[in-house]
Coordinates of C-alpha atoms in Angstrom, one line a residue:
X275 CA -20.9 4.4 12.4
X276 CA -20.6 7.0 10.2
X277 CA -23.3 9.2 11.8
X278 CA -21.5 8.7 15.3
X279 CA -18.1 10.1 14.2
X280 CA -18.6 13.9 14.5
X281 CA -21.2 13.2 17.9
X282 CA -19.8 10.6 20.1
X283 CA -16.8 9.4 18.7
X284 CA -15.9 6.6 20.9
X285 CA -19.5 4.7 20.2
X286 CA -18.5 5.3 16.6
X287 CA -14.5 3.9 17.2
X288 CA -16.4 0.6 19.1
X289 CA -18.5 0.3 16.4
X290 CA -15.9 0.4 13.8
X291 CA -13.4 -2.1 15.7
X292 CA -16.5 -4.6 16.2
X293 CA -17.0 -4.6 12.6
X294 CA -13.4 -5.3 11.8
X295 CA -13.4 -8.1 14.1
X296 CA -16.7 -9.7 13.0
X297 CA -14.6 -9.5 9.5
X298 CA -11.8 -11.4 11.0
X299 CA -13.7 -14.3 12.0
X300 CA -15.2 -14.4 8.4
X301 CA -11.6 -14.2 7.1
X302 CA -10.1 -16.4 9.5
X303 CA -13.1 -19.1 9.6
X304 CA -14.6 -18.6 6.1
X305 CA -12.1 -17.6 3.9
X306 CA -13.0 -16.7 -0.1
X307 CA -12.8 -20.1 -1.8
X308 CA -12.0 -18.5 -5.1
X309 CA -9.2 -16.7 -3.6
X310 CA -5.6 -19.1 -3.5
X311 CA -4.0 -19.7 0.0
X312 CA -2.0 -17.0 -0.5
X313 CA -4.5 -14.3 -1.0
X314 CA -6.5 -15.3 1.8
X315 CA -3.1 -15.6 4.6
X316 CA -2.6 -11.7 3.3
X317 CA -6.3 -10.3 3.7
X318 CA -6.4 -12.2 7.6
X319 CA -2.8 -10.1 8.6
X320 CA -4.2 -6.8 6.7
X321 CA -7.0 -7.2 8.8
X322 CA -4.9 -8.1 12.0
X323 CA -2.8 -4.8 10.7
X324 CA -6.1 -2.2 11.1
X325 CA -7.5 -4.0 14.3
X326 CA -3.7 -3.9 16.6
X327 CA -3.7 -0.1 16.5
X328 CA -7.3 0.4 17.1
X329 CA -7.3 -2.4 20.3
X330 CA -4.1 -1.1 21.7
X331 CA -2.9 2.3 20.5
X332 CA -0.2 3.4 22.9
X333 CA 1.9 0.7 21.0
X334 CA 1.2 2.2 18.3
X335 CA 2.5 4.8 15.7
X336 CA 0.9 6.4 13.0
X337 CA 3.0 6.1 9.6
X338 CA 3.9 6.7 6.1
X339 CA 2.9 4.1 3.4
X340 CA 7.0 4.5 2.6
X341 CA 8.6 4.2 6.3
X342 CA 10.7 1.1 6.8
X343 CA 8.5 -0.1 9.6
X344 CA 11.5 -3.1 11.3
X345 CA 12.9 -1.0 14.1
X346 CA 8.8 -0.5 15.2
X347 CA 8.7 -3.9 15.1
X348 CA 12.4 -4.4 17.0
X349 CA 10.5 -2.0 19.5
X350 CA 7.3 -3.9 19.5
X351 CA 4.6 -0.9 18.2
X352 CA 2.3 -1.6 15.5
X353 CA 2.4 0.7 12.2
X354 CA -0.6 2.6 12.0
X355 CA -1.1 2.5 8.2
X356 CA -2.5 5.8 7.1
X357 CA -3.5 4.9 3.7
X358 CA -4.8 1.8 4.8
X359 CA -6.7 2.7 7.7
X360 CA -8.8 5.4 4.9
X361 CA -9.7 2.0 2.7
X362 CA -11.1 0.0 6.0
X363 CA -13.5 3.4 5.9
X364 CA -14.3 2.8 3.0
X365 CA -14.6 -0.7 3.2
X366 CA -16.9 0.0 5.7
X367 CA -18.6 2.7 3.6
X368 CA -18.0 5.4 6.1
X369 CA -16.1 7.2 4.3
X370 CA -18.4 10.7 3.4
X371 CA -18.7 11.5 6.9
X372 CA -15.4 11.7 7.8
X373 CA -14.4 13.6 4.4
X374 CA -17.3 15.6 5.2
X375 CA -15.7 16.3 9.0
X376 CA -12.2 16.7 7.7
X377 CA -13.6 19.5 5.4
X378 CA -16.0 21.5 7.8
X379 CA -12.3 21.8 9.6
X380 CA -10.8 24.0 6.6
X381 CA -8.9 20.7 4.9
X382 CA -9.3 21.5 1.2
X383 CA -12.0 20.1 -1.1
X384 CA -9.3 19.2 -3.4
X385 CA -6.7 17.4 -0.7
X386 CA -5.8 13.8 -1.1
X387 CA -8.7 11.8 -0.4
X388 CA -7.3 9.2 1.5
X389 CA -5.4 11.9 3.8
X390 CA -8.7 13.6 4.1
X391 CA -10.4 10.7 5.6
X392 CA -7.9 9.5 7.8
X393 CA -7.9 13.3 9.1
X394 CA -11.4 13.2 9.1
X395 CA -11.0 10.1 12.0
X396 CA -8.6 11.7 14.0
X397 CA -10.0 15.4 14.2
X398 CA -13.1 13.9 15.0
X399 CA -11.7 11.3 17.7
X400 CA -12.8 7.9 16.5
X401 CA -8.9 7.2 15.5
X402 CA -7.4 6.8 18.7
X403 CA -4.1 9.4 19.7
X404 CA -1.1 6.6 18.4
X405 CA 2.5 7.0 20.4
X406 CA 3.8 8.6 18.1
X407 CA 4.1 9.9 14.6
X408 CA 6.6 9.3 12.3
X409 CA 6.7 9.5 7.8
X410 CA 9.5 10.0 5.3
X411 CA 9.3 12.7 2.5
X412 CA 9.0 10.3 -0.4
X413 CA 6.7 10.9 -2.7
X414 CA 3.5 12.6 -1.1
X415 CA 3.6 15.9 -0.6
X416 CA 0.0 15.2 1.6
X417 CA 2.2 12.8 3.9
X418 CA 4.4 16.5 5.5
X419 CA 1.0 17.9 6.0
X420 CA -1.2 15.2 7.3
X421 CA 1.3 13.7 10.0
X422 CA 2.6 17.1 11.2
X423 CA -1.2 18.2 11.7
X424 CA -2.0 14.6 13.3
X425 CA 0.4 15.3 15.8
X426 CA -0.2 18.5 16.5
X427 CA -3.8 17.6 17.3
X428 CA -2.8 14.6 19.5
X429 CA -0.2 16.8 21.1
X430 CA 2.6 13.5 20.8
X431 CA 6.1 13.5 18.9
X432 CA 6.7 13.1 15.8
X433 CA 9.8 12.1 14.0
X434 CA 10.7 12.9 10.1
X435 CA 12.7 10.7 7.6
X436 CA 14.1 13.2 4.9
X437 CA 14.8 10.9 1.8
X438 CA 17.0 12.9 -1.3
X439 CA 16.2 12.7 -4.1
X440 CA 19.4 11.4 -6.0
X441 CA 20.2 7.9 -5.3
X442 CA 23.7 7.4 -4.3
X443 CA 26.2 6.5 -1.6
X444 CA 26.5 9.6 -0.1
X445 CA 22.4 9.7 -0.1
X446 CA 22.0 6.0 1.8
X447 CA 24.6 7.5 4.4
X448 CA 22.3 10.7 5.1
X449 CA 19.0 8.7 5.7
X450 CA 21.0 5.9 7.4
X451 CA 22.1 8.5 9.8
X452 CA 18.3 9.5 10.6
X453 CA 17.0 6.1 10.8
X454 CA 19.9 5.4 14.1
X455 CA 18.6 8.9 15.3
X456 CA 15.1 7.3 15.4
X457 CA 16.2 4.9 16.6
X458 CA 17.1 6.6 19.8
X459 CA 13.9 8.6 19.6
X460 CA 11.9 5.0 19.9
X461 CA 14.3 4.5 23.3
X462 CA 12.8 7.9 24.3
X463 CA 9.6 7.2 23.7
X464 CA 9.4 3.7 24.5
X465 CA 12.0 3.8 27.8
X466 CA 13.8 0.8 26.7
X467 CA 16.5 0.1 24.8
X468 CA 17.0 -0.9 21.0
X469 CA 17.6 -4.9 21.1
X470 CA 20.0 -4.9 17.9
X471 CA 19.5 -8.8 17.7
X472 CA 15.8 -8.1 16.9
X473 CA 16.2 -5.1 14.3
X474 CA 18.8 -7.5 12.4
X475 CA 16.2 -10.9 12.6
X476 CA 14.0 -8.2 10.8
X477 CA 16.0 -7.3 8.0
X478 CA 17.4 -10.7 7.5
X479 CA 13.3 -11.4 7.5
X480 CA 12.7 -8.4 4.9
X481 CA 15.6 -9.6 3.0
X482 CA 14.5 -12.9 2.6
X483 CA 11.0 -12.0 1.8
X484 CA 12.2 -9.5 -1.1
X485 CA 14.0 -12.3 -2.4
X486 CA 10.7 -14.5 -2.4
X487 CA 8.8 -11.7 -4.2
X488 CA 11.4 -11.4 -6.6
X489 CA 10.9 -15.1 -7.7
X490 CA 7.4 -14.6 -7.3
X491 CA 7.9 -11.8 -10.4
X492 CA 9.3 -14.6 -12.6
X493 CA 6.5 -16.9 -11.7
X494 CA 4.0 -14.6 -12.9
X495 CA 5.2 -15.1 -16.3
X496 CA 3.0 -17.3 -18.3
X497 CA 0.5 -18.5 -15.5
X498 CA -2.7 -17.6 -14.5
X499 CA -3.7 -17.0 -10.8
X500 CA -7.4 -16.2 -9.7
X501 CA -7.1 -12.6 -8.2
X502 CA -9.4 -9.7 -7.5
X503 CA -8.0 -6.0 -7.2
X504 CA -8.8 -6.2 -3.0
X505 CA -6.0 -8.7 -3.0
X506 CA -3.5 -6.4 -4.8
X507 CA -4.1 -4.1 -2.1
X508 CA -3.7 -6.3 0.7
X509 CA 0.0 -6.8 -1.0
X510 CA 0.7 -3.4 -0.3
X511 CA 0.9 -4.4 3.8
X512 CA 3.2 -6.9 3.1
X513 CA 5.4 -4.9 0.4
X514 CA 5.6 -1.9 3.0
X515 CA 4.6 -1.6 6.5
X516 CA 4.4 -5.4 7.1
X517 CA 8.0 -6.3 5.8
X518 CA 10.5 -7.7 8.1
X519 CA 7.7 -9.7 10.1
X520 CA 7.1 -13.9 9.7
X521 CA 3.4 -13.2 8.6
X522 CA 4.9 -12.0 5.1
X523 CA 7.7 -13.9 4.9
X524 CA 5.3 -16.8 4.7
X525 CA 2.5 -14.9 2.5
X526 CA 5.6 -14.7 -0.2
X527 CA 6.5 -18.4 0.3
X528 CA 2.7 -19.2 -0.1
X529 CA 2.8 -16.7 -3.1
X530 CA 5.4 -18.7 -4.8
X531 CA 3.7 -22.0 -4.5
X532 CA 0.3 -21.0 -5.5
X533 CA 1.9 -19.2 -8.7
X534 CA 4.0 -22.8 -9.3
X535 CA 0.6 -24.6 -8.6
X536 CA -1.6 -22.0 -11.2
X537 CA -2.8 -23.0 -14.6
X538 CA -1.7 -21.3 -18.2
X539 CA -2.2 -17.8 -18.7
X540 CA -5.6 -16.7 -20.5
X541 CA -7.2 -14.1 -21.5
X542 CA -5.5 -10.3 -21.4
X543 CA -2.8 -9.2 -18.4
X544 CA -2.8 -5.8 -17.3
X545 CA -0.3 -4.2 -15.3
X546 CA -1.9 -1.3 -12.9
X547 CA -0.2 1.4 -12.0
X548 CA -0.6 3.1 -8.4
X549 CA -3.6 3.0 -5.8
X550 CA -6.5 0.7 -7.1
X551 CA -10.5 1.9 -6.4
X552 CA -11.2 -1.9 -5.6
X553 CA -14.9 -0.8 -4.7
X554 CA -15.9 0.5 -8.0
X555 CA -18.6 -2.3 -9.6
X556 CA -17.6 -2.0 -12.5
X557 CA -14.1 -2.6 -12.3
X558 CA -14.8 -5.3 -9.7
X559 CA -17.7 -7.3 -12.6
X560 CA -14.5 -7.2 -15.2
X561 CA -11.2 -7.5 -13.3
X562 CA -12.0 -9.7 -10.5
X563 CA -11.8 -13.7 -10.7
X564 CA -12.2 -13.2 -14.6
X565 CA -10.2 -15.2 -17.3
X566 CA -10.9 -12.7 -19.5
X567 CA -8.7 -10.2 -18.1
X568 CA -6.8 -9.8 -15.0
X569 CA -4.5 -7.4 -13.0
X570 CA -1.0 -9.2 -12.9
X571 CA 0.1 -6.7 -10.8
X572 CA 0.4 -3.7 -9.3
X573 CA 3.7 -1.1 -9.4
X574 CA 3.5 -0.4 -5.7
X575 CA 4.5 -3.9 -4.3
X576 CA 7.4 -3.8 -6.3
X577 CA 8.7 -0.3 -5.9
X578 CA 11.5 -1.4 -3.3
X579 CA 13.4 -4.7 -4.9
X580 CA 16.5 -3.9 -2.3
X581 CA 19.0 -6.3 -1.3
X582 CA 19.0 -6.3 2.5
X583 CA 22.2 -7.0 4.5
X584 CA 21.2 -7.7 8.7
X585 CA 24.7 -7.0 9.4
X586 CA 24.3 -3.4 8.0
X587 CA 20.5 -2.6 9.2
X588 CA 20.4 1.2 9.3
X589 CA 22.4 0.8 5.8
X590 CA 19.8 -1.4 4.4
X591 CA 16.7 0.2 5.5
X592 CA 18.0 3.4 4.0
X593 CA 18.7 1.9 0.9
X594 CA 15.3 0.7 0.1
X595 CA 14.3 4.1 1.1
X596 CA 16.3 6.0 -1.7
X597 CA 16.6 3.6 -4.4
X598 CA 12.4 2.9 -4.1
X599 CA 11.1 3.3 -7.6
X600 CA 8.6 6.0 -6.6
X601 CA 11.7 8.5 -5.2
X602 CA 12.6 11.1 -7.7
X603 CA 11.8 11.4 -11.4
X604 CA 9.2 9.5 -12.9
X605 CA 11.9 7.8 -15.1
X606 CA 12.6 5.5 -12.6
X607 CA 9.1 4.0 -11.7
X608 CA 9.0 3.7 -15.5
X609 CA 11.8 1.6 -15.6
X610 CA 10.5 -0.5 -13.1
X611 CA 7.4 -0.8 -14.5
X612 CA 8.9 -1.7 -18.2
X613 CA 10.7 -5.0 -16.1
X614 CA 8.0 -6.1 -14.7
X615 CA 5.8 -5.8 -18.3
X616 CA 8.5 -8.0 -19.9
X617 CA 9.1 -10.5 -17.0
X618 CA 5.0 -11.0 -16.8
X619 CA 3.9 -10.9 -20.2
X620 CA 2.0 -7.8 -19.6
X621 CA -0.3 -6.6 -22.5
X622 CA -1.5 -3.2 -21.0
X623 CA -1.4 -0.7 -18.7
X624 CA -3.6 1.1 -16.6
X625 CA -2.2 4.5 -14.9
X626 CA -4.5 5.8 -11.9
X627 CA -4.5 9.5 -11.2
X628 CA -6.4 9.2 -8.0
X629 CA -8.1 12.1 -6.8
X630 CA -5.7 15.1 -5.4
X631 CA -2.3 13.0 -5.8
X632 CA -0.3 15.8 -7.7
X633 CA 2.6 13.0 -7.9
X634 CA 0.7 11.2 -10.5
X635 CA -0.7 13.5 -12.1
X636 CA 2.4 15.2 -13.5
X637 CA 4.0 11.7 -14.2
X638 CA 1.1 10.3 -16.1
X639 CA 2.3 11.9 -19.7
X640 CA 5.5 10.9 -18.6
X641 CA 4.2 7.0 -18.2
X642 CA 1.8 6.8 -20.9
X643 CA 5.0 8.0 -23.7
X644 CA 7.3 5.9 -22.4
X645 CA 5.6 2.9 -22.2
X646 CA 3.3 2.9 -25.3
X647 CA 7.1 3.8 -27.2
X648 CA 8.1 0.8 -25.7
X649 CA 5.1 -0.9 -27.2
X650 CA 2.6 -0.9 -24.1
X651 CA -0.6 0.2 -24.5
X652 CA -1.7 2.8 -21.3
X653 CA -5.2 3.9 -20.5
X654 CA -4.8 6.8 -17.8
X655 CA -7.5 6.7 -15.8
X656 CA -9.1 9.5 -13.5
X657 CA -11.2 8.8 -10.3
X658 CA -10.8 8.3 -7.2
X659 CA -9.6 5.5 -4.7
X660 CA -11.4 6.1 -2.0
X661 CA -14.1 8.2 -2.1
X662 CA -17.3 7.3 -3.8
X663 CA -18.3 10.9 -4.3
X664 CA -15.8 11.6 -6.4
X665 CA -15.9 8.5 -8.9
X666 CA -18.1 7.9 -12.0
X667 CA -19.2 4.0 -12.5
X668 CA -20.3 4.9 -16.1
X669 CA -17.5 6.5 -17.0
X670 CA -15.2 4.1 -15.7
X671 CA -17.0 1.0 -16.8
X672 CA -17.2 2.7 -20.9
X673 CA -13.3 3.4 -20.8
X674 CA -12.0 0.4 -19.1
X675 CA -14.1 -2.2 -21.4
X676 CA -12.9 -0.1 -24.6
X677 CA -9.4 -0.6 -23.6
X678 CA -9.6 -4.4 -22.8
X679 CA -11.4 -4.9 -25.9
X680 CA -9.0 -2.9 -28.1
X681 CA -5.8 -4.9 -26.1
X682 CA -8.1 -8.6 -27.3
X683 CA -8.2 -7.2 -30.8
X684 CA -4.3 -6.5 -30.9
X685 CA -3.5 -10.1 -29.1
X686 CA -6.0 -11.9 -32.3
X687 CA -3.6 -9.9 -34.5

């Protein structure tokens, strides 16, 4: 598929989508038997996620990991997940050719990688031209750069969330504000007219579902759950883009009763902080299905803990947008991250820089002082999460397994 992408790109989309799908009959008919019900539910609608923009893209809008994604869903478009759709690449081990393409188009060697790729798909025409485009500022400084390029090369709209910085009244107000003004740029786009019974049967659905991921923290505490790092990605869907629909709503109830269902914790629990390379071997031999260690979780599917009022919609969605632990300072995610190490029991942490995310690179001294002062051991980590060329399986394997081994020696004593 790979060497289509640059030559015929619409053998190379077809080839793509059929291999989605043939992995949606595995997952739907043959799902992972060491994987609990749970895990399984949220691979099948991650999958479902990739494949809706790709079979039907002018329902479709290419987003922001961060955009509050219920009044798409009040309009009926599917989120385009730009992060997510650069991990199917690289699920599909594609991913060199379309860094390669994004590149011999000037974007820079040192860009985020999984910007690069997606970029690398749409400049060369294997991802299909969405509706229309739409991010928030938080966080990524790639996210300004990518979307307004994407839709300057599809020639569609695209609409901006601008999310301050300082999280207060007078803050939510602002981005509430924005969020109705998109919402008359979906009745634009879309020629119809926003169904305000819908957009509140979302929140009341997001609301809900934060409050069963919530529990699900507490749950966590003391128990063991077999998990691989895929499935910690998959979470991200349902934490993010996802939220406000049934599908998650029951993925969190499931979530709950597998975790009530799960045996006594063993062995060492790590917290992981930011994007996870979930196709590096090495991490994959020690941190999936094992009882000698294991990734509790991970800081991006609990970076927006809001309580969500369906009488107040705009209010709420804008809320989750500026009090989201990733919005300003870096003192914030800490916090968050220090909750959920004493709710889960958490015996270390592991902070990914990923490759080109300036974000975390300038937070990881940040992280790594607070939380070893607050007596949590970090190992920051360098590589990349999506791009094989720029990761290093020795490297990784000798640092992670010092780490776990120096967090069994501190548990014996």
């Amino acid at each position: 598929m790979g060497k289509q992408a640059g030559r015929r790109p619409a053998a190379a989309r077809r080839l793509l989508t059929a291999g989605f799908r043939a992995k949606r009959l595995q997952l739907r008919h043959f799902p992972d038997k060491r994987l609990s019900p749970a895990r399984n539910w949220m691979a099948l609608q991650s999958m479902d996620a990739i494949l809706a923009p790709l079979r039907h893209p002018e329902r479709s809008a290419l987003v922001s990991i961060f955009m509050p994604c219920e009044l798409l869903q009040a309009f009926g478009f599917h989120p385009m997940f730009a992060e997510a759709m650069a991990c199917y690449i690289n699920g599909a081990s594609a991913e060199k050719e379309f860094v390669e393409y994004a590149e011999s188009c000037g974007i820079a060697e040192t860009y985020c990688s999984y910007h690069k790729i997606l970029l690398g798909g749409i400049l060369s025409g294997v991802v299909p031209a969405p509706r229309f485009v739409v991010n928030t500022s938080l966080v990524c400084d790639a996210n300004n750069l990518t979307f307004r390029r994407a839709a300057e090369h599809y020639g569609i709209p695209r609409y901006y969330v601008d999310v301050p910085y300082d999280c207060s009244e007078e803050s939510v107000a602002y981005v509430a504000e924005q969020l109705r003004e998109f919402a008359g740029f979906l009745e634009g786009v879309s020629g119809e007219r926003l169904n305000m019974d819908r957009l509140k049967a979302a929140v009341a659905c997001s609301g809900r579902t934060l409050e069963l991921l919530r529990r699900s923290q507490g749950l966590k505490r003391g128990r063991f759950l077999h998990n691989d790092l895929t499935s910690e990605l998959y979470e991200v869907f349902g934490t993010h883009v996802l939220l406000g629909t049934p599908q998650i709503e029951k993925y969190a109830e499931m979530l709950c009763r597998d975790l009530e269902r799960s045996g006594p914790s063993v062995g060492v629990r790590l917290l992981w902080m930011h994007t996870i390379p979930y196709y590096q071997e090495p991490l994959r031999e020690l941190l999936n299905f094992s009882s000698r260690c294991q990734v509790i979780s991970c800081d991006m599917n609990y970076d927006a803990m809001y309580e969500m009022n369906p009488e107040k919609p705009f209010e709420s969605l804008a809320g989750r947008l500026v009090t989201d632990s990733f919005n300003g300072s870096s003192d914030r995610r800490i916090e968050r991250s220090l909750e959920m190490c004493r709710e889960q029991e958490i015996d270390g942490v592991i902070y990914f820089c990923h490759w080109g995310c300036k974000q975390t690179l300038a937070a990881a001294r940040n992280v790594k002082e607070a939380m070893e002062e607050a007596g949590y051991p970090v190992l920051v980590l360098d590589g990349d999460g999506c791009d094989r060329r720029n990761s290093s399986n020795g490297q990784m394997a000798t640092r992670v397994q010092a780490f776990v081994e120096m967090l069994e020696d501190r548990k014996k004593s």
